[in-house]
């Protein structure tokens, strides 16, 4: 296949894409379940899989999930890392992401220095990405000791996103946290989208066609759903959310 960045950027040029997030921790998701979800999400129109979680990720379960998802769907598997300890060449690439509003240097740059030599050695494609956590932030905000941007503090979100672009990052991800009761607001998405030139990814708490459509219309280039993809097995409903995210 072409490079991961090329694959994603080419698709985003044509319209908003949908990314399915899977947690590789076998206590939360078995390999068979991952395959089943991968087949279903491919059918629903999802564009790629992100694999990651805030806890319980190892190189082994990451590799096994990436292999399972790719085998079952033929779609790319992207490593969505949470710490520098897990890594696998089974993925098609990774979001090399810095949590700009974390207060712990491990998540801003120190973990990156630890893992970068291995990423280079294994030849894993790394796409530089800014990860900005917005309230409520959920588990990922707690684990990474992040000072969340307030839900309606559009200016601070724009500041972080612009800084990301000035630092040379090629993607900006606004994250409300997995299972969030309210996703990033359309107002914030629109303001950030207007300020930056790199693609904008939105995730956290999106589980209805209405929420997906609102994020797309506000300017999201990619919409991530995790909890919903793991919990819903009704292809019709999955399709409705994916189609609303993609505007098809
Ligand atoms: C979390 O943005 C993702 O990293 C997905 O969140 O599980 O709420 O879809 P959900």
Coordinates of C-alpha atoms and ligand atoms in Angstrom, one line a residue:
X1 CA 0.0 0.0 0.0
X2 CA 1.0 3.7 -0.3
X3 CA 2.4 5.4 2.8
X4 CA -0.1 5.9 5.6
X5 CA 0.2 9.7 5.5
X6 CA -0.5 9.7 1.7
X7 CA -3.5 7.4 2.2
X8 CA -5.1 9.5 4.9
X9 CA -4.3 12.9 3.3
X10 CA -5.5 11.8 -0.2
X11 CA -8.8 10.7 1.4
X12 CA -9.2 13.8 3.5
X13 CA -8.7 16.0 0.4
X14 CA -11.9 14.5 -1.0
X15 CA -13.9 14.9 2.3
X16 CA -14.2 14.0 5.9
X17 CA -13.0 10.5 6.8
X18 CA -14.0 8.2 9.6
X19 CA -11.5 6.4 11.9
X20 CA -12.5 3.5 14.1
X21 CA -10.6 3.3 17.4
X22 CA -10.0 -0.1 19.0
X23 CA -8.4 -0.8 22.4
X24 CA -5.9 -3.7 22.1
X25 CA -6.1 -4.7 25.8
X26 CA -7.4 -8.3 25.6
X27 CA -9.4 -7.8 28.8
X28 CA -11.5 -5.2 26.9
X29 CA -11.4 -6.7 23.4
X30 CA -10.5 -10.2 22.2
X31 CA -8.7 -10.8 18.9
X32 CA -11.8 -12.4 17.5
X33 CA -14.0 -9.5 18.5
X34 CA -11.4 -7.1 16.9
X35 CA -11.7 -9.1 13.7
X36 CA -15.5 -9.0 13.8
X37 CA -15.6 -5.3 14.4
X38 CA -13.0 -4.7 11.7
X39 CA -15.1 -6.5 9.1
X40 CA -18.2 -4.7 10.2
X41 CA -16.6 -1.2 10.2
X42 CA -15.1 -1.8 6.7
X43 CA -18.6 -2.6 5.5
X44 CA -20.0 0.5 7.2
X45 CA -17.5 2.6 5.3
X46 CA -14.8 3.4 7.8
X47 CA -11.5 4.5 6.3
X48 CA -8.9 3.1 8.8
X49 CA -8.3 1.8 12.3
X50 CA -6.6 3.5 15.2
X51 CA -5.3 1.1 17.8
X52 CA -4.6 2.4 21.3
X53 CA -5.8 2.9 24.8
X54 CA -4.9 4.7 28.0
X55 CA -4.0 1.5 30.0
X56 CA -3.1 -2.1 29.4
X57 CA -1.4 -1.7 26.0
X58 CA 1.6 -3.9 25.3
X59 CA 3.7 -4.5 22.2
X60 CA 2.2 -8.0 22.0
X61 CA -1.5 -7.0 22.2
X62 CA -0.9 -4.0 19.9
X63 CA 0.8 -6.3 17.3
X64 CA -1.9 -8.9 17.6
X65 CA -4.8 -6.4 17.2
X66 CA -3.1 -4.6 14.3
X67 CA -2.6 -8.0 12.5
X68 CA -6.2 -9.1 13.2
X69 CA -7.7 -5.8 12.0
X70 CA -5.7 -5.7 8.8
X71 CA -6.4 -9.3 7.9
X72 CA -10.1 -8.9 8.5
X73 CA -10.6 -5.5 6.8
X74 CA -7.7 -4.8 4.5
X75 CA -7.7 -1.3 5.9
X76 CA -4.7 0.5 7.5
X77 CA -3.9 0.1 11.2
X78 CA -2.6 3.2 12.9
X79 CA -0.9 3.0 16.3
X80 CA -2.4 5.6 18.6
X81 CA 0.1 5.6 21.4
X82 CA -0.3 6.3 25.1
X83 CA 3.2 5.5 26.4
X84 CA 6.7 4.8 25.0
X85 CA 6.7 1.2 26.2
X86 CA 4.6 -0.5 23.5
X87 CA 5.6 -0.6 19.8
X88 CA 5.2 -3.0 16.9
X89 CA 6.1 -3.1 13.3
X90 CA 2.7 -4.7 12.5
X91 CA 1.1 -1.3 12.2
X92 CA 1.1 0.7 8.9
X93 CA 2.3 3.8 10.8
X94 CA 1.7 5.8 14.0
X95 CA 0.5 9.1 15.1
X96 CA 3.6 10.5 16.7
X97 CA 1.7 12.7 19.1
X98 CA 2.6 15.2 21.7
X99 CA -0.1 16.1 24.2
X100 CA 0.5 19.9 24.1
X101 CA -1.6 20.6 27.3
X102 CA -0.2 17.8 29.5
X103 CA 1.7 18.9 32.5
X104 CA 3.9 15.8 32.5
X105 CA 6.9 16.1 30.1
X106 CA 6.7 12.3 29.5
X107 CA 3.7 13.0 27.3
X108 CA 5.0 16.2 25.7
X109 CA 8.5 15.1 24.5
X110 CA 10.4 12.8 27.0
X111 CA 8.6 9.6 26.0
X112 CA 9.2 10.5 22.4
X113 CA 12.9 10.7 22.9
X114 CA 12.8 7.2 24.5
X115 CA 10.8 5.6 21.7
X116 CA 12.1 7.5 18.6
X117 CA 15.2 5.3 18.1
X118 CA 13.0 2.2 18.0
X119 CA 10.5 3.8 15.6
X120 CA 13.4 4.6 13.3
X121 CA 15.0 1.2 13.7
X122 CA 11.7 -0.6 12.9
X123 CA 11.0 1.7 10.0
X124 CA 7.6 2.7 11.3
X125 CA 6.0 5.7 9.5
X126 CA 5.5 8.4 12.1
X127 CA 3.1 11.3 11.4
X128 CA 3.7 14.2 13.7
X129 CA 0.5 15.1 15.5
X130 CA -0.6 17.6 18.2
X131 CA -3.1 16.1 20.7
X132 CA -5.1 18.7 22.6
X133 CA -7.4 17.4 25.3
X134 CA -10.6 19.3 25.9
X135 CA -13.0 18.9 28.9
X136 CA -14.2 16.5 30.2
X137 CA -11.0 14.7 29.0
X138 CA -11.9 11.4 30.8
X139 CA -9.3 8.7 31.5
X140 CA -6.7 10.0 29.1
X141 CA -6.6 13.4 30.7
X142 CA -6.1 11.8 34.2
X143 CA -3.5 9.4 33.1
X144 CA -1.5 12.0 31.2
X145 CA -1.9 14.7 33.9
X146 CA -3.4 17.1 31.4
X147 CA -4.9 20.5 32.1
X148 CA -7.9 20.2 29.9
X149 CA -9.0 23.1 27.8
X150 CA -12.4 24.2 29.1
X151 CA -15.3 23.1 26.9
X152 CA -16.1 26.7 25.7
X153 CA -12.6 28.1 25.8
X154 CA -12.3 28.4 22.0
X155 CA -9.4 30.9 22.2
X156 CA -7.1 28.6 24.1
X157 CA -7.9 25.7 21.8
X158 CA -7.0 27.9 18.8
X159 CA -3.8 29.0 20.5
X160 CA -2.7 25.4 21.0
X161 CA -3.7 24.4 17.5
X162 CA -1.8 27.4 15.9
X163 CA 1.3 26.6 18.1
X164 CA 1.1 23.0 16.8
X165 CA 1.2 24.2 13.2
X166 CA 4.0 26.5 13.9
X167 CA 5.9 23.6 15.5
X168 CA 5.5 21.8 12.2
X169 CA 3.0 19.2 13.3
X170 CA 1.0 17.8 10.4
X171 CA -2.2 16.9 12.2
X172 CA -4.2 18.4 15.0
X173 CA -6.4 16.2 17.2
X174 CA -9.0 17.8 19.5
X175 CA -9.9 15.1 22.0
X176 CA -12.8 15.3 24.5
X177 CA -11.9 11.9 25.9
X178 CA -13.2 8.4 25.3
X179 CA -16.8 8.1 26.5
X180 CA -17.2 11.9 27.0
X181 CA -20.7 13.0 27.8
X182 CA -20.3 15.9 25.4
X183 CA -18.0 16.0 22.4
X184 CA -15.9 19.0 21.3
X185 CA -18.3 21.8 20.4
X186 CA -18.9 22.7 16.8
X187 CA -17.9 26.3 17.7
X188 CA -14.5 25.2 18.8
X189 CA -14.1 22.9 15.8
X190 CA -15.0 25.8 13.4
X191 CA -12.6 28.3 15.1
X192 CA -9.7 25.9 15.1
X193 CA -10.4 24.8 11.5
X194 CA -10.4 28.4 10.4
X195 CA -7.0 29.1 12.1
X196 CA -5.0 26.2 10.8
X197 CA -4.0 24.7 7.5
X198 CA -3.3 21.1 8.5
X199 CA -6.1 18.5 8.8
X200 CA -8.2 18.5 12.0
X201 CA -9.2 15.3 13.8
X202 CA -12.1 15.2 16.2
X203 CA -12.9 12.5 18.8
X204 CA -14.4 11.7 22.1
X205 CA -18.1 11.2 22.8
X206 CA -19.3 10.9 19.2
X207 CA -21.9 8.2 19.0
X208 CA -24.9 9.6 17.0
X209 CA -25.3 10.6 13.4
X210 CA -26.2 14.1 14.7
X211 CA -23.0 14.5 16.6
X212 CA -20.9 13.2 13.7
X213 CA -22.7 15.5 11.2
X214 CA -22.2 18.5 13.5
X215 CA -18.5 17.8 13.7
X216 CA -18.1 17.3 10.0
X217 CA -20.1 20.5 9.2
X218 CA -18.0 22.5 11.6
X219 CA -14.9 21.5 9.8
X220 CA -13.5 18.1 11.0
X221 CA -11.3 16.4 8.4
X222 CA -11.4 13.1 10.4
X223 CA -13.9 11.9 13.0
X224 CA -12.9 9.2 15.4
X225 CA -15.4 6.8 17.2
X226 CA -14.2 4.3 19.7
X227 CA -16.8 3.3 22.4
X228 CA -19.6 3.3 19.9
X229 CA -17.7 1.1 17.4
X230 CA -16.9 -1.4 20.2
X231 CA -20.5 -1.4 21.7
X232 CA -22.8 -1.3 18.7
X233 CA -23.1 -4.4 16.5
X234 CA -26.0 -3.2 14.3
X235 CA -24.5 -2.5 10.9
X236 CA -27.4 -0.1 10.0
X237 CA -26.7 2.1 12.9
X238 CA -23.0 2.0 12.4
X239 CA -23.4 2.9 8.8
X240 CA -25.6 5.9 9.7
X241 CA -22.9 7.4 12.0
X242 CA -20.1 6.7 9.5
X243 CA -22.1 8.1 6.6
X244 CA -23.0 11.2 8.7
X245 CA -19.3 11.6 9.5
X246 CA -18.3 11.4 5.9
X247 CA -21.3 13.2 4.4
X248 CA -22.3 10.4 2.1
Ligands
LIG1 C1 -10.8 8.5 22.3 O1 -11.5 10.1 20.6 C2 -11.5 8.8 20.9 O2 -9.4 8.7 22.1 C3 -12.8 8.1 20.9 O3 -13.7 8.4 21.9 O4 -14.6 6.3 22.7 O5 -15.9 8.4 23.0 O6 -15.6 7.4 20.8 P1 -15.1 7.6 22.1

